[in-house]
Short mmCIF file of C-alpha atoms in Angstrom, two decimals:
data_model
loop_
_atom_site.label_atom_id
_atom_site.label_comp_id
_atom_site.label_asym_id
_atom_site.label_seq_id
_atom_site.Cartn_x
_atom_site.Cartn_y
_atom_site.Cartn_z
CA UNK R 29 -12.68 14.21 -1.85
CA UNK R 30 -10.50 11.11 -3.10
CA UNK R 31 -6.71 12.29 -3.80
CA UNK R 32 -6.18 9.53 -5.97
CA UNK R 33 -8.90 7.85 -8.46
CA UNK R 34 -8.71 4.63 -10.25
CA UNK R 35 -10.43 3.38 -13.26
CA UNK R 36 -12.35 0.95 -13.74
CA UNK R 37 -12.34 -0.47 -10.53
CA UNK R 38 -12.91 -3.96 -12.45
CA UNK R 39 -11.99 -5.47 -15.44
CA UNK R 40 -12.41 -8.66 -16.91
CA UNK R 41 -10.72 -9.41 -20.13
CA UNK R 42 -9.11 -12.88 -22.34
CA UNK R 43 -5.72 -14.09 -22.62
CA UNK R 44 -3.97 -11.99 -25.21
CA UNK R 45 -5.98 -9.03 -24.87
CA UNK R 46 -4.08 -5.72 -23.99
CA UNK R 47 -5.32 -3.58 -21.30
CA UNK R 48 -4.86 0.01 -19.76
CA UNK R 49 -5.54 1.40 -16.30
CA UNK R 50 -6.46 4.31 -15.30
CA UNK R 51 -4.90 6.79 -12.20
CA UNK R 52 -5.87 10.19 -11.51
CA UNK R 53 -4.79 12.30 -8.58
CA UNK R 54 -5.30 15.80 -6.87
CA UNK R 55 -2.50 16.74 -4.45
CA UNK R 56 -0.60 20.00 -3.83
CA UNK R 57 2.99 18.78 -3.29
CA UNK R 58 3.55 16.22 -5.90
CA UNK R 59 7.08 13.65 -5.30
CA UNK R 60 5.70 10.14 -6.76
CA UNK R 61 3.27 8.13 -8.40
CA UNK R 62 3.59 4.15 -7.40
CA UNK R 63 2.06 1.39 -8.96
CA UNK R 64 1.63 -2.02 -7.10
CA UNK R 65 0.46 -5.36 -8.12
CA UNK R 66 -1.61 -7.55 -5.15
CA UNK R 67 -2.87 -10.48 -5.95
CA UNK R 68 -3.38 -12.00 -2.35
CA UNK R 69 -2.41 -9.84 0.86
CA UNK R 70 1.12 -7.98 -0.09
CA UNK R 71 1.35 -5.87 -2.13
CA UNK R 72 4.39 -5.98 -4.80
CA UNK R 73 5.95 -3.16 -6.33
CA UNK R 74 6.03 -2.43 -9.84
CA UNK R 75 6.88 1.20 -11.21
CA UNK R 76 7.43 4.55 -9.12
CA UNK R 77 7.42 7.52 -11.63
CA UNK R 78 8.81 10.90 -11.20
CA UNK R 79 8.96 12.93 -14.27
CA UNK R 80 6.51 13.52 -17.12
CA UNK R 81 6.24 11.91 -20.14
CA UNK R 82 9.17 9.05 -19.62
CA UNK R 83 7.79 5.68 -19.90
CA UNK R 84 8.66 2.84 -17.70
CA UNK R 85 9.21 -0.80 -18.94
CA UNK R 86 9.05 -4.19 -17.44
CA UNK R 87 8.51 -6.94 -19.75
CA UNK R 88 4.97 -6.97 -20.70
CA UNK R 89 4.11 -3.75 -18.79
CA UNK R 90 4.71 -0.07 -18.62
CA UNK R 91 3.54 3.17 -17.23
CA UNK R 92 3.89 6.82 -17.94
CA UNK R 93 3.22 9.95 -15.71
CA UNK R 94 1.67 13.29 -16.94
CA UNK R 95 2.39 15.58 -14.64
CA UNK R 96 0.49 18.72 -16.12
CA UNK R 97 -3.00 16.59 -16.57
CA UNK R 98 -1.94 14.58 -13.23
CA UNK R 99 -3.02 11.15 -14.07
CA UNK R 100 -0.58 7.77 -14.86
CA UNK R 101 -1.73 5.13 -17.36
CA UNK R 102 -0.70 1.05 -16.90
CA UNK R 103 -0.30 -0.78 -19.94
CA UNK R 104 -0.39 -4.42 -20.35
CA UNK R 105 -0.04 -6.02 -23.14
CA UNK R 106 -0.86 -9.50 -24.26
CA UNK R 107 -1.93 -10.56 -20.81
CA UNK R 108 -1.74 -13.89 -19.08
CA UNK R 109 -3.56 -15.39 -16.12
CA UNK R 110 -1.24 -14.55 -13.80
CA UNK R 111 -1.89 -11.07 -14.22
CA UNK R 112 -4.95 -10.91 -12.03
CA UNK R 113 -4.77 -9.50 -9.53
CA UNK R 114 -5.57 -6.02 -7.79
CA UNK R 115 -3.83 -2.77 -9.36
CA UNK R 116 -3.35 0.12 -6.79
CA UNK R 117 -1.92 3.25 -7.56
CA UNK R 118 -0.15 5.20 -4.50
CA UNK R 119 0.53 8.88 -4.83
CA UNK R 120 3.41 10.14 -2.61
CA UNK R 121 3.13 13.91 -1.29
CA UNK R 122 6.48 16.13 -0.71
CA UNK R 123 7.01 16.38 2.69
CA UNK R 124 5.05 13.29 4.12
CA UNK R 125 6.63 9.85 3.85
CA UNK R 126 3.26 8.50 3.44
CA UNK R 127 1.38 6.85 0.37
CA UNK R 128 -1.88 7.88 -0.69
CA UNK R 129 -3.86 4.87 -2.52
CA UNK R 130 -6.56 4.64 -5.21
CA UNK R 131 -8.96 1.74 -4.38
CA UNK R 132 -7.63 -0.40 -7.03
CA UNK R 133 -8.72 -1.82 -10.06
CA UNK R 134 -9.67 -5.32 -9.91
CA UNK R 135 -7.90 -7.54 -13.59
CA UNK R 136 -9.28 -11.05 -14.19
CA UNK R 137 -7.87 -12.28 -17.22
CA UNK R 138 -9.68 -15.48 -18.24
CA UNK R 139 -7.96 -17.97 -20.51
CA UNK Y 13 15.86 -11.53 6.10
CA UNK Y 14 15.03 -11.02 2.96
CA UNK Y 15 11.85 -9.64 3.08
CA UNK Y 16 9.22 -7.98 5.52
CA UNK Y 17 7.42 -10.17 7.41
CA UNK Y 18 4.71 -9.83 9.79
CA UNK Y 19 3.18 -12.05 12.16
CA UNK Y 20 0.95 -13.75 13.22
CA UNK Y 21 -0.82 -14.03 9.88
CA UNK Y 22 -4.54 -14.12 10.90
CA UNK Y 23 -5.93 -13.03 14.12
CA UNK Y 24 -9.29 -13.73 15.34
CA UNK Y 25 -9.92 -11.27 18.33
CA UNK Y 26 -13.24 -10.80 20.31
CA UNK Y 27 -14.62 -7.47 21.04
CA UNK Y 28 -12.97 -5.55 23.98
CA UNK Y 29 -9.64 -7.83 23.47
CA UNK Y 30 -6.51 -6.31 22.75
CA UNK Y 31 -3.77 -7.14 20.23
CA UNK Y 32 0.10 -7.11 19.07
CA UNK Y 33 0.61 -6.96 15.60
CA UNK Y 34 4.51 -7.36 14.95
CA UNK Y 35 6.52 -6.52 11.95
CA UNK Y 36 10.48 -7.43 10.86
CA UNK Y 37 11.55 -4.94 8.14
CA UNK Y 38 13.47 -5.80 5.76
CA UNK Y 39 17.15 -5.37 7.82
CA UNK Y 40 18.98 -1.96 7.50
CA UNK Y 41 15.47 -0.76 6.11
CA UNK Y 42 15.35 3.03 7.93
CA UNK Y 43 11.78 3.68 7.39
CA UNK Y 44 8.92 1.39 7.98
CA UNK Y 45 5.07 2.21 7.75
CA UNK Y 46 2.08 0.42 8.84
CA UNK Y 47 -1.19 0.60 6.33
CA UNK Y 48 -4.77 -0.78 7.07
CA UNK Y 49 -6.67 -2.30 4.34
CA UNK Y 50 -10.57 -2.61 4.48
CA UNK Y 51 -12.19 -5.23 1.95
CA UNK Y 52 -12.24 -3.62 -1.39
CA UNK Y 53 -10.29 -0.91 -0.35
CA UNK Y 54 -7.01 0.15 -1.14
CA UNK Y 55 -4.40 0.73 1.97
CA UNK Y 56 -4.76 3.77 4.35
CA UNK Y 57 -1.94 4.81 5.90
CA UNK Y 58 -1.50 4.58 9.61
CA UNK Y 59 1.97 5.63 11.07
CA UNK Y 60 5.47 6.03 9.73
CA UNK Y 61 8.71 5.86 11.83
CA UNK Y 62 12.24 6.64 10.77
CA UNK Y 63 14.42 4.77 12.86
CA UNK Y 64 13.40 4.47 16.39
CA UNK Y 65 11.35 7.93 15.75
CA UNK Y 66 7.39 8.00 15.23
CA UNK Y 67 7.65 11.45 12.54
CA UNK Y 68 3.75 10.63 11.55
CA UNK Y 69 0.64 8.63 13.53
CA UNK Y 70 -1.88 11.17 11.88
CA UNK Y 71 -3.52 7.79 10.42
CA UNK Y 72 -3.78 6.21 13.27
CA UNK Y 73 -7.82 6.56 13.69
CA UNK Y 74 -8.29 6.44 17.75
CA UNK Y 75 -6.39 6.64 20.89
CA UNK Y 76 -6.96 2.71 21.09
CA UNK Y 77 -4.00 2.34 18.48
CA UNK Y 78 -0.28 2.26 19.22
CA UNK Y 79 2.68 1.58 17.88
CA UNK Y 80 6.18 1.35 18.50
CA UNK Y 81 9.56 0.55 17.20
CA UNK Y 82 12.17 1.09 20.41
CA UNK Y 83 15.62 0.02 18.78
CA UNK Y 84 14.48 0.92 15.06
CA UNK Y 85 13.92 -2.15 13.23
CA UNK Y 86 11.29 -5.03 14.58
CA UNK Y 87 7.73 -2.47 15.37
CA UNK Y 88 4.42 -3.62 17.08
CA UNK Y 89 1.15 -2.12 16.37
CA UNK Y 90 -1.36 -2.47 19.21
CA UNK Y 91 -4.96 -1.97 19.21
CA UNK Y 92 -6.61 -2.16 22.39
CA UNK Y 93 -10.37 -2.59 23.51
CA UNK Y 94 -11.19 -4.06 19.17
CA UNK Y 95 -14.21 -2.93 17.63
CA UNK Y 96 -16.10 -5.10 14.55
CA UNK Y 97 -14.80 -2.13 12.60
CA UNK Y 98 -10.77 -2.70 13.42
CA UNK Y 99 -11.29 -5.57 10.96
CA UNK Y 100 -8.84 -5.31 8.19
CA UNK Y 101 -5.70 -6.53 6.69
CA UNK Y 102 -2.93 -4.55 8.49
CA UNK Y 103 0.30 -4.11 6.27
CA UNK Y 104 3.68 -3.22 7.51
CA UNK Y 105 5.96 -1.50 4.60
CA UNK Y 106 9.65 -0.70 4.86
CA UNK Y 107 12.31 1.57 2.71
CA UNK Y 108 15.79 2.21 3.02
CA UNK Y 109 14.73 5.70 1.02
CA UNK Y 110 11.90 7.19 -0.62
CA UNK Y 111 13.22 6.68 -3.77
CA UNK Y 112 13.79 3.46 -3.78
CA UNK Y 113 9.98 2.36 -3.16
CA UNK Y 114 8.48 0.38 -0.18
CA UNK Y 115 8.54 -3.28 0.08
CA UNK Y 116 5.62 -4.19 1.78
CA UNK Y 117 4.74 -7.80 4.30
CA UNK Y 118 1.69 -10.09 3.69
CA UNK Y 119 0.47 -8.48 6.28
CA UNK Y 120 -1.74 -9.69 9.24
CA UNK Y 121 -5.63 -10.26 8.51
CA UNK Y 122 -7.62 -9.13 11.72
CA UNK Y 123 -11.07 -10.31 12.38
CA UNK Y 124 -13.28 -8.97 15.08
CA UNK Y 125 -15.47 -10.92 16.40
#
């Protein structure tokens, strides 16, 4: 029923550690995968991926799409505190201006 | 300015009153979208206008919700007659292009009481 799954939904992890979340999604008019970071009410953007297999960098973190298994990983590596927050993945459908979002996957990174 | 804002940032509302939620895009922003978050929940998508234009309120989950955006920038969600279950964290997002992303407010936290 859910276009766009997240895994885990939580995940609790130490300073340093590197980490990888999970986004799968089912729709029938693919245009975009988005990731966002919220870590109190608005969300902030982070990646929005197109094409298959090109990764996407920003500092610590990065993303790639597979468009033929339709799911997007989220890497971050040697984390921090201040990456806790709440990871949502949006899916954006051809035709509709509209975002579809996972539920999220809760990071608490613990020093 | 230089981001979206929304206001007011909490609203406490009893049951049967109804409300104005009001959003500023971001300006020269063409499309703007208003989301409602439940608690441990990502966003669900409510409405979408391109300019002045409404092209999408398929999210918009009962006749009691409006919104509008008459000159194409500053829009106002309304909910009239709130339920317990209106209670959420409504978010108002704005892009000058799909593919350029959507910069979203801090959006307005609304209790029903």
């Amino acid at each position: 029923e859910d276009k766009v799954v997240q895994s885990p939904l939580s995940l609790v992890v130490h300073e340093g550690d590197t980490v990888t979340l999970n986004c799968s999604y089912e729709v029938t008019n693919f245009r975009s995968l988005l990731w966002y970071k919220q870590e109190k009410k608005a969300p902030t953007f982070l990646f929005m991926l197109t094409s298959s297999g090109i990764e996407k960098k920003s500092g610590r973190l990065s993303s790639i799409l597979d468009k033929k298994e339709l799911f997007s990983i989220l890497n971050i590596t040697a984390t921090q505190t201040g990456d806790s927050a709440i990871y949502l993945c949006a899916v954006e459908e051809g035709g509709s201006e509209k975002l579809v979002f996972g539920k999220g996957t809760k990071l608490t990174v613990n020093p | 300015g230089a981001g979206v804002s929304q206001s007011p940032r909490y609203k406490v509302a009893k049951r049967g009153q109804d409300v104005a939620l009001r959003c500023d895009p971001i300006s020269g922003h063409v499309s703007l979208f208003w989301y409602q978050q439940a608690l441990g929940q990502g966003p669900e998508f409510l409405t979408y206008f391109q300019n002045e234009a409404q092209l999408d309120k398929s999210g918009l989950p009962s006749d009691r919700f409006f919104a509008e955006r008459p000159e194409g920038s500053v829009s106002t969600l309304k909910i009239q007659r709130t339920q317990q279950e209106d209670s959420a964290v409504y978010l108002c997002a704005s892009s000058p292009d799909w593919n350029y992303g959507y910069t979203f407010g801090s959006g307005t936290r609304l209790t029903v009481v």
